[in-house]
Short mmCIF file of C-alpha atoms in Angstrom, two decimals:
data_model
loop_
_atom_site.label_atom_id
_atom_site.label_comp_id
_atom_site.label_asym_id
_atom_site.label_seq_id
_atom_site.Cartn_x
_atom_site.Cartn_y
_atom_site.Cartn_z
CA UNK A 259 23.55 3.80 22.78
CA UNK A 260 26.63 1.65 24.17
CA UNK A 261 24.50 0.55 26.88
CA UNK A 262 26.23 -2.94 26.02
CA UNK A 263 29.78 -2.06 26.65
CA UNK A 264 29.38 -3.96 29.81
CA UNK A 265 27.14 -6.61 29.17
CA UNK A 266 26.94 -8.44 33.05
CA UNK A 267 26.63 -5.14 34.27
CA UNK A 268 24.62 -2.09 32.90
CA UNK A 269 23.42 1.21 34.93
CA UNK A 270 20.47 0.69 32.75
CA UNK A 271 17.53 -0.70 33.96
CA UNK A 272 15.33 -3.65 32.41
CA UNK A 273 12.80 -1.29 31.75
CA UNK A 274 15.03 1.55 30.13
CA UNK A 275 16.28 -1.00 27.73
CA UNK A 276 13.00 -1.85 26.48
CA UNK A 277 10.99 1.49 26.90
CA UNK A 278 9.92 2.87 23.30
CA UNK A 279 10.72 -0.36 21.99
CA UNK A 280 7.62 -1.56 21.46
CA UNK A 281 6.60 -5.65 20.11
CA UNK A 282 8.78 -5.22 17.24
CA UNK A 283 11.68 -4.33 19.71
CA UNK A 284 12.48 -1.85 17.21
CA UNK A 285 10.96 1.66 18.59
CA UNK A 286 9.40 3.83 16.14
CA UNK A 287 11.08 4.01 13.12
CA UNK A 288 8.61 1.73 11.19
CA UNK A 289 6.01 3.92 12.27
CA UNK A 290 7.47 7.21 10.86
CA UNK A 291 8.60 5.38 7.61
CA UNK A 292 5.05 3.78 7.49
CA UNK A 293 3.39 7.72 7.81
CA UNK A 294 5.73 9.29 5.39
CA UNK A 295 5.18 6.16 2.55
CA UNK A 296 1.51 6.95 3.27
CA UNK A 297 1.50 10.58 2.74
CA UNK A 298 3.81 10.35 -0.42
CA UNK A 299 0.90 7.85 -1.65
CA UNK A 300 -1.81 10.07 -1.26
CA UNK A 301 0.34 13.01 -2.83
CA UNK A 302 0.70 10.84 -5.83
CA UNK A 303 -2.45 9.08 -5.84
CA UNK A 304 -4.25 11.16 -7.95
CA UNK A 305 -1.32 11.24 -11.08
CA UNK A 306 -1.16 7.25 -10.59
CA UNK A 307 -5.25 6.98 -10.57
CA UNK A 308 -5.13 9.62 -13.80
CA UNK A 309 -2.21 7.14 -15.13
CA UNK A 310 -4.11 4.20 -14.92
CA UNK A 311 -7.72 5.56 -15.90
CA UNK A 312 -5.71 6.52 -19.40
CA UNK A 313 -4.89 3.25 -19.91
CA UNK A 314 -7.65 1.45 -18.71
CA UNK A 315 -9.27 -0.58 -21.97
CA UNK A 316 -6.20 0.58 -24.45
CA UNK A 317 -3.72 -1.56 -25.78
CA UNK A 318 -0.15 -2.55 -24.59
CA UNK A 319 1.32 -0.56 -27.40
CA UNK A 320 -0.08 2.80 -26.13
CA UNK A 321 0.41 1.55 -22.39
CA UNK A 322 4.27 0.74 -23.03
CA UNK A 323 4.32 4.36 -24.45
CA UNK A 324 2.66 6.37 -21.72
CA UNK A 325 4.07 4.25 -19.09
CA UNK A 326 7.54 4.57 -20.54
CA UNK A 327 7.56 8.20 -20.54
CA UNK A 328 9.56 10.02 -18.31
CA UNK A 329 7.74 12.23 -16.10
CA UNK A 330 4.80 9.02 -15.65
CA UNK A 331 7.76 6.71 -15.25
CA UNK A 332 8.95 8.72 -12.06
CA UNK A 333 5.71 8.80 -10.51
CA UNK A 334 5.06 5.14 -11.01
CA UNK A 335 8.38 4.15 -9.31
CA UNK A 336 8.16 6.62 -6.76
CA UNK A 337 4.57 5.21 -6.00
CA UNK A 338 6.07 1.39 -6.55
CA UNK A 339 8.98 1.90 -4.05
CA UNK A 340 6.41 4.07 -1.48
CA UNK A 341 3.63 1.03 -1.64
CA UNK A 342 5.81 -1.58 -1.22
CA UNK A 343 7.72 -0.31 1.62
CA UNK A 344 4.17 0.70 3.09
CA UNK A 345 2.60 -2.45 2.64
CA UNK A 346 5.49 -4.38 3.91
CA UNK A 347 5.69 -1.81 7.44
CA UNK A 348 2.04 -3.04 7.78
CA UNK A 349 2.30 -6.25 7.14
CA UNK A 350 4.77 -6.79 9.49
CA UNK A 351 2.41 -5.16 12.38
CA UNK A 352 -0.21 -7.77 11.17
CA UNK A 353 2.21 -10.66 11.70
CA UNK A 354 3.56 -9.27 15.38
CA UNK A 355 0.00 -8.57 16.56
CA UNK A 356 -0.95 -12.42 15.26
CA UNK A 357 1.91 -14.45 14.97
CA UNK A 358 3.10 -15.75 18.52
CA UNK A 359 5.26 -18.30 17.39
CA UNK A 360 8.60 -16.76 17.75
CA UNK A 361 9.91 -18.90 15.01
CA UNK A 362 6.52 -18.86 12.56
CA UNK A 363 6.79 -15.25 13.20
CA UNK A 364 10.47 -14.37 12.11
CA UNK A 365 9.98 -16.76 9.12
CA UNK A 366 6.72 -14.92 8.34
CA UNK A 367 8.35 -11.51 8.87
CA UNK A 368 11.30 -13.00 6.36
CA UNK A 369 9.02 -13.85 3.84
CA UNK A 370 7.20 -10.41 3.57
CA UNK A 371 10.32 -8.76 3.03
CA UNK A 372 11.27 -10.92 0.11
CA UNK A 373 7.23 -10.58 -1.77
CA UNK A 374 8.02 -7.03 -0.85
CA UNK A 375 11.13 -6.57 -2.14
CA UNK A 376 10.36 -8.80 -4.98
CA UNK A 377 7.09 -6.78 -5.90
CA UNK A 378 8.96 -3.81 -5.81
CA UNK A 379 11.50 -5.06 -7.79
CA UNK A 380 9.39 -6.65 -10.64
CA UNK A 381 7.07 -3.48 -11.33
CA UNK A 382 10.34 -0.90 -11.61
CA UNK A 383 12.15 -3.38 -13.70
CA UNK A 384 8.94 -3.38 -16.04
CA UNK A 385 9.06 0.71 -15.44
CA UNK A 386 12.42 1.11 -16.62
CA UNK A 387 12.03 -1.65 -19.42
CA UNK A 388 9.43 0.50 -20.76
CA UNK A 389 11.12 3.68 -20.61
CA UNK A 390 14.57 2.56 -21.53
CA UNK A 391 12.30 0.97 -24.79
CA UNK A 392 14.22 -2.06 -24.75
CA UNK B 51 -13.85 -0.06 16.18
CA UNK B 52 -15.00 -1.95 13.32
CA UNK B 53 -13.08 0.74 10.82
CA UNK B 54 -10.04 -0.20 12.25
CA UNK B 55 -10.24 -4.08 11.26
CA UNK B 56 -11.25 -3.10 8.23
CA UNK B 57 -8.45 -0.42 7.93
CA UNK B 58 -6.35 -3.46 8.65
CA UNK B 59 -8.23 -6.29 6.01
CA UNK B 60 -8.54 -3.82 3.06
CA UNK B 61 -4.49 -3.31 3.79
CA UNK B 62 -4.39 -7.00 3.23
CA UNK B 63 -6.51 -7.16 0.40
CA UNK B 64 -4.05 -4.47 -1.64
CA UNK B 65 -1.14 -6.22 -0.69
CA UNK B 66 -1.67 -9.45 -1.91
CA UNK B 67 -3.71 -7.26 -4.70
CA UNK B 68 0.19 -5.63 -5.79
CA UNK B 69 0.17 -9.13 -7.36
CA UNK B 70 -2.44 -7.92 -10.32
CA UNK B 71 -0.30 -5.00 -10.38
CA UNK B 72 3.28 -6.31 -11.06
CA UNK B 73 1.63 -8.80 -13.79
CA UNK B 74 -0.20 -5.71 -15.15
CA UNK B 75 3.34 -3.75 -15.79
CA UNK B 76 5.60 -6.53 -16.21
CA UNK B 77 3.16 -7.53 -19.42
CA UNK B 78 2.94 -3.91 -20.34
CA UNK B 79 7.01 -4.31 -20.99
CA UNK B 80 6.68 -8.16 -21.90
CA UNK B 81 4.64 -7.28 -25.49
CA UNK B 82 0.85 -7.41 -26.90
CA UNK B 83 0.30 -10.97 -26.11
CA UNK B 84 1.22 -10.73 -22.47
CA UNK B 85 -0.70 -7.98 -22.15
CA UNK B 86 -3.74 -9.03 -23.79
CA UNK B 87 -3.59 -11.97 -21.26
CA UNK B 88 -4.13 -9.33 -18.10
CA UNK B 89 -7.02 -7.60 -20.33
CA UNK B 90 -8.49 -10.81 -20.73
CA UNK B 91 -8.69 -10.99 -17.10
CA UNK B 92 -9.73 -7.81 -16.12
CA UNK B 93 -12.08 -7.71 -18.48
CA UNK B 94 -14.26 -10.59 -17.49
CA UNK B 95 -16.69 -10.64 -14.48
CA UNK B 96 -14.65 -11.93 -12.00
CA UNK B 97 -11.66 -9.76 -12.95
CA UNK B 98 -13.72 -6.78 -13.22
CA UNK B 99 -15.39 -7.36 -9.59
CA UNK B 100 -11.91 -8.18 -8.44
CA UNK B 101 -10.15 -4.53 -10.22
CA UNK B 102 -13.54 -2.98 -8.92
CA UNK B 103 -13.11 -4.16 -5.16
CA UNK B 104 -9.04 -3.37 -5.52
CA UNK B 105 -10.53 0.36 -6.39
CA UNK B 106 -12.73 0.65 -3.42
CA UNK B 107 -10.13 -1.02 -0.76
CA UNK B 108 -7.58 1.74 -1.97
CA UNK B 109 -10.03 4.30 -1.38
CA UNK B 110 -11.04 3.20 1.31
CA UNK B 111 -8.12 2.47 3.32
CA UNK B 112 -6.04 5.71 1.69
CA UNK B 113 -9.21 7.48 3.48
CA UNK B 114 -9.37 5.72 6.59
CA UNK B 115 -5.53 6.15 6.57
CA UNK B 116 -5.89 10.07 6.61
CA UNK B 117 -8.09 9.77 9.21
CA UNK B 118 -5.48 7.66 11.54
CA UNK B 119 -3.10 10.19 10.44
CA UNK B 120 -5.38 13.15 11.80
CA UNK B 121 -5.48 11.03 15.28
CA UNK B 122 -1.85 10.71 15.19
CA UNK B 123 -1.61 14.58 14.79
CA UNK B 124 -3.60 14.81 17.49
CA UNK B 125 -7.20 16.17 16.25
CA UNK B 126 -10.46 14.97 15.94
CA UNK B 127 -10.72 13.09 19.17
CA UNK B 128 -14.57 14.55 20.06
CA UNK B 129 -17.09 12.20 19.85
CA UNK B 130 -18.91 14.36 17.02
CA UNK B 131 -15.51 14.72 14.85
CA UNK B 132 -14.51 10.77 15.06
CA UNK B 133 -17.82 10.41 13.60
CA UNK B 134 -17.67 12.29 11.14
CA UNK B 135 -14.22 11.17 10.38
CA UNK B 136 -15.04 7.79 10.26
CA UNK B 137 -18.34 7.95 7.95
CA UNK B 138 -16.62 10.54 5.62
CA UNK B 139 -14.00 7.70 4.82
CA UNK B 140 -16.78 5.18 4.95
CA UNK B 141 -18.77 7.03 2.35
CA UNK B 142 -15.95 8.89 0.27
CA UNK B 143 -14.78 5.27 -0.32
CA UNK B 144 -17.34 4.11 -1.98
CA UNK B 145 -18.12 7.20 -3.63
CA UNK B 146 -14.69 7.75 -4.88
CA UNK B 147 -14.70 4.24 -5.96
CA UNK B 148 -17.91 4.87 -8.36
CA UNK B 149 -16.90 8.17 -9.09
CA UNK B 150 -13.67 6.86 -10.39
CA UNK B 151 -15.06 3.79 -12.19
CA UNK B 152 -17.81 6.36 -14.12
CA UNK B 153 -14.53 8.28 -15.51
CA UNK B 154 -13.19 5.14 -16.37
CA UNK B 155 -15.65 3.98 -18.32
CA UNK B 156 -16.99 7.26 -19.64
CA UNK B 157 -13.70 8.71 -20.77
CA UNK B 158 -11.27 5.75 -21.18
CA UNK B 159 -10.26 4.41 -24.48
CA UNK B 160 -11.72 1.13 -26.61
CA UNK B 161 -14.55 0.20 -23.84
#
């Protein structure tokens, strides 16, 4: 849209300009992103669940091993990078249906990105530690 | 009404929950004594209720999530299917949760 090619003067109306917006002033890409992360999540949830009961009570040594192999290592970091992009979509609905602040609320919305980003980040870099087997 | 908050609190709960999660892998890659650290912890009481109640929020909210999405698709708006939408996830939660936590303990290793 190049709705602000003439900024004193638009044909568009206040209204258009916000319609489909929504609080987030962002319209509706969130929400598709935050449907497809949740359907990938249930697609994988029952390899991840099947992962994790295998491990559950064994030692590092076999978890370094089946966690490090290849086809278990791709569904872990596809789950990793789904969840975290997921949980950060929602939390950022939490904080615009709470935080009214406009300040609180942008530095709240900044700091989910980064535990996000940095969650994300951490458990692939442990994924492709473990498979890499360095 | 009151299975959307908690749509929205057990979302909250397995976000800051990722935090078990990333220690979890990152000692899987950091070596034996890392891990045995996080084992240590999920092992005791509190860690156990705490991996225990991480189970049942992901159930829970994965299955309150399909139902959102089946509302989003545009189905199950009767007042008989909402119902049953909303006390299947209630129930499959918690049953998914046990049924889960039996496998675990029946057919996973060293416990």
């Amino acid at each position: 849209m190049s709705a602000s090619d003439t900024p004193k003067r638009s044909m568009r109306t206040p209204l258009g300009r916000v319609r489909s917006l929504g609080a987030a002033h962002s319209g509706t890409s969130d929400f598709w992103r935050q449907r497809i992360t949740a359907v990938a999540m249930t697609l994988l949830m029952i390899p991840v669940i099947v992962v994790i009961v295998m491990l559950f009570g064994r030692n590092q040594a076999f978890a370094a091993q089946t966690l490090g192999s290849l086809p278990i290592a791709v569904i872990m970091l596809l789950f990793i990078v789904a969840s975290a992009w997921h949980m950060k979509i929602g939390m950022q609905v939490v904080i615009e249906d709470y935080v009214h602040h406009e300040k609180l609320k942008l530095v709240s919305i900044m700091l989910n990105n980064f535990f996000s980003i940095a969650v994300a980040l951490a458990s692939a870099y442990a994924i492709l530690k473990l498979s890499s087997g360095v | 009404m009151a299975m959307s908050i908690v749509h929205r609190a057990t979302g909250i709960a397995l976000y800051v929950g990722t935090l078990l999660l990333v220690w979890w892998l990152v000692a899987a890659a950091s070596g034996p004594a890392a891990y045995a650290n996080v084992q240590a912890f999920t092992g005791s009481i509190i860690g156990r209720l705490i991996v225990f109640g991480y189970t049942w929020a992901l159930m829970h909210h994965m299955l309150s999530g399909i139902r959102h999405f089946v509302w989003d698709l545009g189905y199950g708006f009767k007042a008989n299917e909402r119902e049953a939408l909303t006390w299947g996830a209630a129930i499959g939660g918690i049953a998914l949760t046990v049924l889960i936590w039996i496998i675990a303990y029946a057919i996973g290793g060293g416990r």
